[in-house]
Coordinates of C-alpha atoms in Angstrom, one line a residue:
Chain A
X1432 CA -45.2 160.5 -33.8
X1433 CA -45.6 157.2 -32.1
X1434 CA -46.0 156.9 -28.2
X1435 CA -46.9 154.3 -25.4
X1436 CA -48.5 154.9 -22.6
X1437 CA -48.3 152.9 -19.1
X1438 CA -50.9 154.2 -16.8
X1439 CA -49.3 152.5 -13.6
X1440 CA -46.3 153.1 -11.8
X1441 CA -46.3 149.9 -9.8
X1442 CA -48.7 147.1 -9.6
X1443 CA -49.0 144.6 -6.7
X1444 CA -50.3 141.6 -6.7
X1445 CA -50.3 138.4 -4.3
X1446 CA -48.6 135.1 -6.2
X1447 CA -50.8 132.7 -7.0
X1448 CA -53.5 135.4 -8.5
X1449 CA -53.8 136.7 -11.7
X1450 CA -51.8 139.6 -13.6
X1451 CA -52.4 142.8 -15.3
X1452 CA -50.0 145.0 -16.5
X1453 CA -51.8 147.4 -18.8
X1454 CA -50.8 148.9 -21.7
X1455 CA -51.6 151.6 -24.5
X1456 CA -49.9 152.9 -27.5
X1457 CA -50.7 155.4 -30.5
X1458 CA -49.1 155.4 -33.7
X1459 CA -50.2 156.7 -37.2
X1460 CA -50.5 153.4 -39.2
X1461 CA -50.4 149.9 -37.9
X1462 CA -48.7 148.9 -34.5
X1463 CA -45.8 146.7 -33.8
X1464 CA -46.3 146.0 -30.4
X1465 CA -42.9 144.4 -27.7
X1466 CA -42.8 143.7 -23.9
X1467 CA -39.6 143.6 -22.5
X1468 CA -38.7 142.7 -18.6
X1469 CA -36.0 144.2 -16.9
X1470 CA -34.5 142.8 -13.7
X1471 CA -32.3 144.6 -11.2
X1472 CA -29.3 146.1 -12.2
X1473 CA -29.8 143.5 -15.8
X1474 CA -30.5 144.6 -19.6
X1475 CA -34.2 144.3 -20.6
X1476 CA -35.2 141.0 -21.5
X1477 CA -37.7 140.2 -24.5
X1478 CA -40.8 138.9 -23.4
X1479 CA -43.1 138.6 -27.0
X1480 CA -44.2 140.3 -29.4
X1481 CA -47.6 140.9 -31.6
X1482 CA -46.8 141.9 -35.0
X1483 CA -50.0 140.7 -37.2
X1484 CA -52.5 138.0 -37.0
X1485 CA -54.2 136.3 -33.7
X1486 CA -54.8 139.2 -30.9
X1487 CA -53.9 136.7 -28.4
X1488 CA -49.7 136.3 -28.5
X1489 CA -48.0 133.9 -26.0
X1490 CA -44.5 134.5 -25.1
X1491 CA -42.2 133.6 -22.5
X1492 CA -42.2 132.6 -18.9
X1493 CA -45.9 132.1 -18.9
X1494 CA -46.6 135.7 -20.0
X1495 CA -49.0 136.5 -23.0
X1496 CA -50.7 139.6 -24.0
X1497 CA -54.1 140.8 -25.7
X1498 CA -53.9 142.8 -28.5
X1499 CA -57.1 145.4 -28.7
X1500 CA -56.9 147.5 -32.0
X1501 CA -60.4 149.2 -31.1
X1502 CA -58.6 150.1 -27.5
X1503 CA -55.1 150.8 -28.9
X1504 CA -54.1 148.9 -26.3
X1505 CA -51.9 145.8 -24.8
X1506 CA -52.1 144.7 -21.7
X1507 CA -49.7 141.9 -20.4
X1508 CA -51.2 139.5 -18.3
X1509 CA -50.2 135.9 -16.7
X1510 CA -52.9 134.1 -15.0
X1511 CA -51.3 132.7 -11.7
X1512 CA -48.4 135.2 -10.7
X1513 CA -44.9 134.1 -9.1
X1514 CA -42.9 136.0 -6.5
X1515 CA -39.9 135.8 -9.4
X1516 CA -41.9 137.8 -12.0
X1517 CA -41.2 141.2 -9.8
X1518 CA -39.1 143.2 -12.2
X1519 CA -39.8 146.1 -13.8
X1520 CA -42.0 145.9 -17.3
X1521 CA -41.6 148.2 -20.2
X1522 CA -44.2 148.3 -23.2
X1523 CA -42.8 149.3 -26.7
X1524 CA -44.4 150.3 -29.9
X1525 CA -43.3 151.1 -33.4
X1526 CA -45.3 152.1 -36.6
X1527 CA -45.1 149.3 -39.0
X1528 CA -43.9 151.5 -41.8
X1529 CA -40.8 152.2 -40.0
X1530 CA -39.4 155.5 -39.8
X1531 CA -36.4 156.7 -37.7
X1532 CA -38.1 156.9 -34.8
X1533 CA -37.4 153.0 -34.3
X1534 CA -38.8 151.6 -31.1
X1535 CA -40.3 154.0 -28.4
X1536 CA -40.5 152.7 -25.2
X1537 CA -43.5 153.3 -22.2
X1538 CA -42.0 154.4 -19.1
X1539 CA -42.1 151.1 -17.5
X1540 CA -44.4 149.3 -14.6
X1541 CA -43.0 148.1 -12.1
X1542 CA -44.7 144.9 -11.0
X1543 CA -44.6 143.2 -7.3
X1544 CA -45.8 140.0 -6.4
X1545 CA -45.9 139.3 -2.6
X1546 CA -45.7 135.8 -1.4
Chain B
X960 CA -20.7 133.2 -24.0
X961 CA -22.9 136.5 -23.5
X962 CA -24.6 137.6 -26.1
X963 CA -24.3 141.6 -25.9
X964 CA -21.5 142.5 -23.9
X965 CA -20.3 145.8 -22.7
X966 CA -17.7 147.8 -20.3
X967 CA -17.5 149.1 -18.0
X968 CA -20.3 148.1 -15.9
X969 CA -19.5 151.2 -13.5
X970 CA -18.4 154.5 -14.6
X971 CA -17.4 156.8 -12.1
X972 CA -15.7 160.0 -13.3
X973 CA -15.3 164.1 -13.1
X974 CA -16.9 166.6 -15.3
X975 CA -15.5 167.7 -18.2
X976 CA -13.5 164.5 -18.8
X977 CA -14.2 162.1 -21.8
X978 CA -14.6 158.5 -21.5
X979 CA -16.1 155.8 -23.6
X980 CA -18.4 152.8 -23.1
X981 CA -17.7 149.9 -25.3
X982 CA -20.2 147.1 -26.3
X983 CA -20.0 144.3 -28.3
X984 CA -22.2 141.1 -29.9
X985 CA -21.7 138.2 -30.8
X986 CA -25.3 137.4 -32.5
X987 CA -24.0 138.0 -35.7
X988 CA -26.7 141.3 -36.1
X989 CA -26.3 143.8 -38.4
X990 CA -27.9 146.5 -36.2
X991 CA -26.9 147.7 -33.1
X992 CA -27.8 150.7 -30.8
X993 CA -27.5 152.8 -27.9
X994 CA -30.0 153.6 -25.4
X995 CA -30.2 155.6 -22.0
X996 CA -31.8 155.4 -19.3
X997 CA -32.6 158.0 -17.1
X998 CA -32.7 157.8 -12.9
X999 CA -36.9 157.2 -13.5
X1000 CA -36.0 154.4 -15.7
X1001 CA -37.4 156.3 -18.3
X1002 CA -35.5 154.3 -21.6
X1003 CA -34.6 156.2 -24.6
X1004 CA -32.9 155.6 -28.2
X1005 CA -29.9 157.5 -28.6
X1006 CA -28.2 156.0 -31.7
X1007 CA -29.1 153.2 -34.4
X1008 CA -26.0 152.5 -36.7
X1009 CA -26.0 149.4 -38.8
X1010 CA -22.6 149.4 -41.5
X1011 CA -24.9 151.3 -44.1
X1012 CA -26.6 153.8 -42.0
X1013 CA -26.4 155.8 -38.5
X1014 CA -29.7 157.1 -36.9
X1015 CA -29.3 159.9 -34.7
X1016 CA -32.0 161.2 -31.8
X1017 CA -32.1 164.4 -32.4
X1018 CA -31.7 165.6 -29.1
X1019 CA -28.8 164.1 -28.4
X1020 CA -26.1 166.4 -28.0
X1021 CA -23.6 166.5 -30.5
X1022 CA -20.9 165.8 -27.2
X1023 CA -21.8 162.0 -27.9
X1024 CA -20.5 159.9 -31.1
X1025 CA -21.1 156.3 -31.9
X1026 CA -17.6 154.9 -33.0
X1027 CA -18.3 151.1 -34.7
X1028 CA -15.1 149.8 -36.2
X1029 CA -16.5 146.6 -37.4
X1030 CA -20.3 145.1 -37.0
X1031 CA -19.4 143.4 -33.9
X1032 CA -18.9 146.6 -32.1
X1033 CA -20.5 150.0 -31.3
X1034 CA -18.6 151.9 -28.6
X1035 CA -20.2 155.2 -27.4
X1036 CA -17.8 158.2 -26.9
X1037 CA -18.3 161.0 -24.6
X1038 CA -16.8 163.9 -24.4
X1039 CA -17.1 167.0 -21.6
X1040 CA -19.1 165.0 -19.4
X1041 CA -21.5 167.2 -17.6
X1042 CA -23.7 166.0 -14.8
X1043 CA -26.8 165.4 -16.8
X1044 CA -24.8 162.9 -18.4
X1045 CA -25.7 160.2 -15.5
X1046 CA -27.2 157.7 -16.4
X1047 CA -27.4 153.8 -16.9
X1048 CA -26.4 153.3 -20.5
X1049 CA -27.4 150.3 -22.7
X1050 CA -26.1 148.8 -25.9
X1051 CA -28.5 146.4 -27.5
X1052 CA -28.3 144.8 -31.0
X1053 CA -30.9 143.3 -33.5
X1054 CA -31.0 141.5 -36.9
X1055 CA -32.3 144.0 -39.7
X1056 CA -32.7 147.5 -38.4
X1057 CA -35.6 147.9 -35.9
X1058 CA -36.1 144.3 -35.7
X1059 CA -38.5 143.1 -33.8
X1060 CA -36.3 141.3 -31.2
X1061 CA -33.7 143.6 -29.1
X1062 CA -30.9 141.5 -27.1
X1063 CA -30.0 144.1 -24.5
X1064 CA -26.4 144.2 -22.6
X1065 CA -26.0 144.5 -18.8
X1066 CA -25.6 148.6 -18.9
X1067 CA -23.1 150.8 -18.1
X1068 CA -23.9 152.7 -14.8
X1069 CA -21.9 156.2 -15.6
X1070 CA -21.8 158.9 -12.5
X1071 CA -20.5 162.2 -13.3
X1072 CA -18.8 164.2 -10.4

């Protein structure tokens, strides 16, 4: 079975600093690892993705994340927070060999920036 | 021009009734799916159905049933709503099954009386 783990309900942070919104996952072979954003009353929105190769993966609206196979983890960070990236942030794994378990979703983070 | 679409966006009904939620894309994916999420915003896969193969979660209870008549479109059907049944429900779609990008929709918000 395949899980994800997010260890923090909400996170706050003042804009302008840096962002952490942590991460971990287990699976039985290799990971494919998702963030997704979801604003207010909206669909989640992809954010990127780490699928194989560099453990560094960029992806949109400034975001990137660190994959840490030794850790089992992927935390999302940004490096200089804005008051629009408050939404609530859900981390999503699935085992590379596929499987009908598909994509299992962390029980989200939700993130607050104050101005 | 939205990519995943899907009504209602509110769903307000009694107990016992049956209603369904339609979704459709227009990515041109093959796979499309059904997810609910839960009053924590816990998010969960309900359904997978591309037009080979339907995934269900097996705890879903047999009171819901994926209806897709043609790849565009994969309308949920529900019938004897109970209360557990609300929700905010999401279709989503993706090229190949489990691909690696999901395009959500806007949710369905259902209350059951």
């Amino acid at each position: 079975a395949q899980s994800v783990a997010q260890p923090e309900d909400q996170v706050n942070v003042a804009e302008g600093n840096p962002l952490t919104v942590k991460c971990t996952y287990s699976v039985s072979g290799n990971p494919y690892l998702f963030w997704y954003v979801q604003y207010p009353n909206r669909g989640l929105q992809f954010l990127l993705k780490y699928i194989t190769g560099d453990n560094l993966v960029k992806g949109s609206y400034g975001f990137e994340a660190e994959f840490n196979k030794s850790q089992t983890s992927f935390h999302l960070k940004k490096p200089s927070a804005l008051v629009s990236d408050s939404a609530l942030y859900f981390c999503a794994v699935r085992d590379s060999g596929g499987g009908a378990d598909g994509l299992t979703f962390g029980k989200g983070t939700h993130l607050i920036i104050q101005p | 021009d939205t990519a995943v679409s899907q009504t209602p966006k509110y769903l307000v009904t009694q107990m016992g009734n049956d209603k369904s939620i339609k979704c459709e894309q227009n990515l041109g994916h093959d796979t499309m799916y059904w997810y609910k999420q839960d009053s924590k915003k816990f998010l969960k896969i309900m359904f997978s159905y591309n037009n080979k193969e339907l995934i269900i979660n097996e705890t879903v209870p047999n009171r819901f049933s994926p209806k897709s008549p043609d790849k565009a479109h994969l309308n949920l059907h529900i019938n004897s709503l109970e209360l557990g049944d609300s929700a905010v429900y999401f279709c989503a779609s993706s090229q190949g099954q489990w691909g690696e990008k999901l395009f959500f929709g806007s949710g369905t918000q259902l209350s059951v009386l």
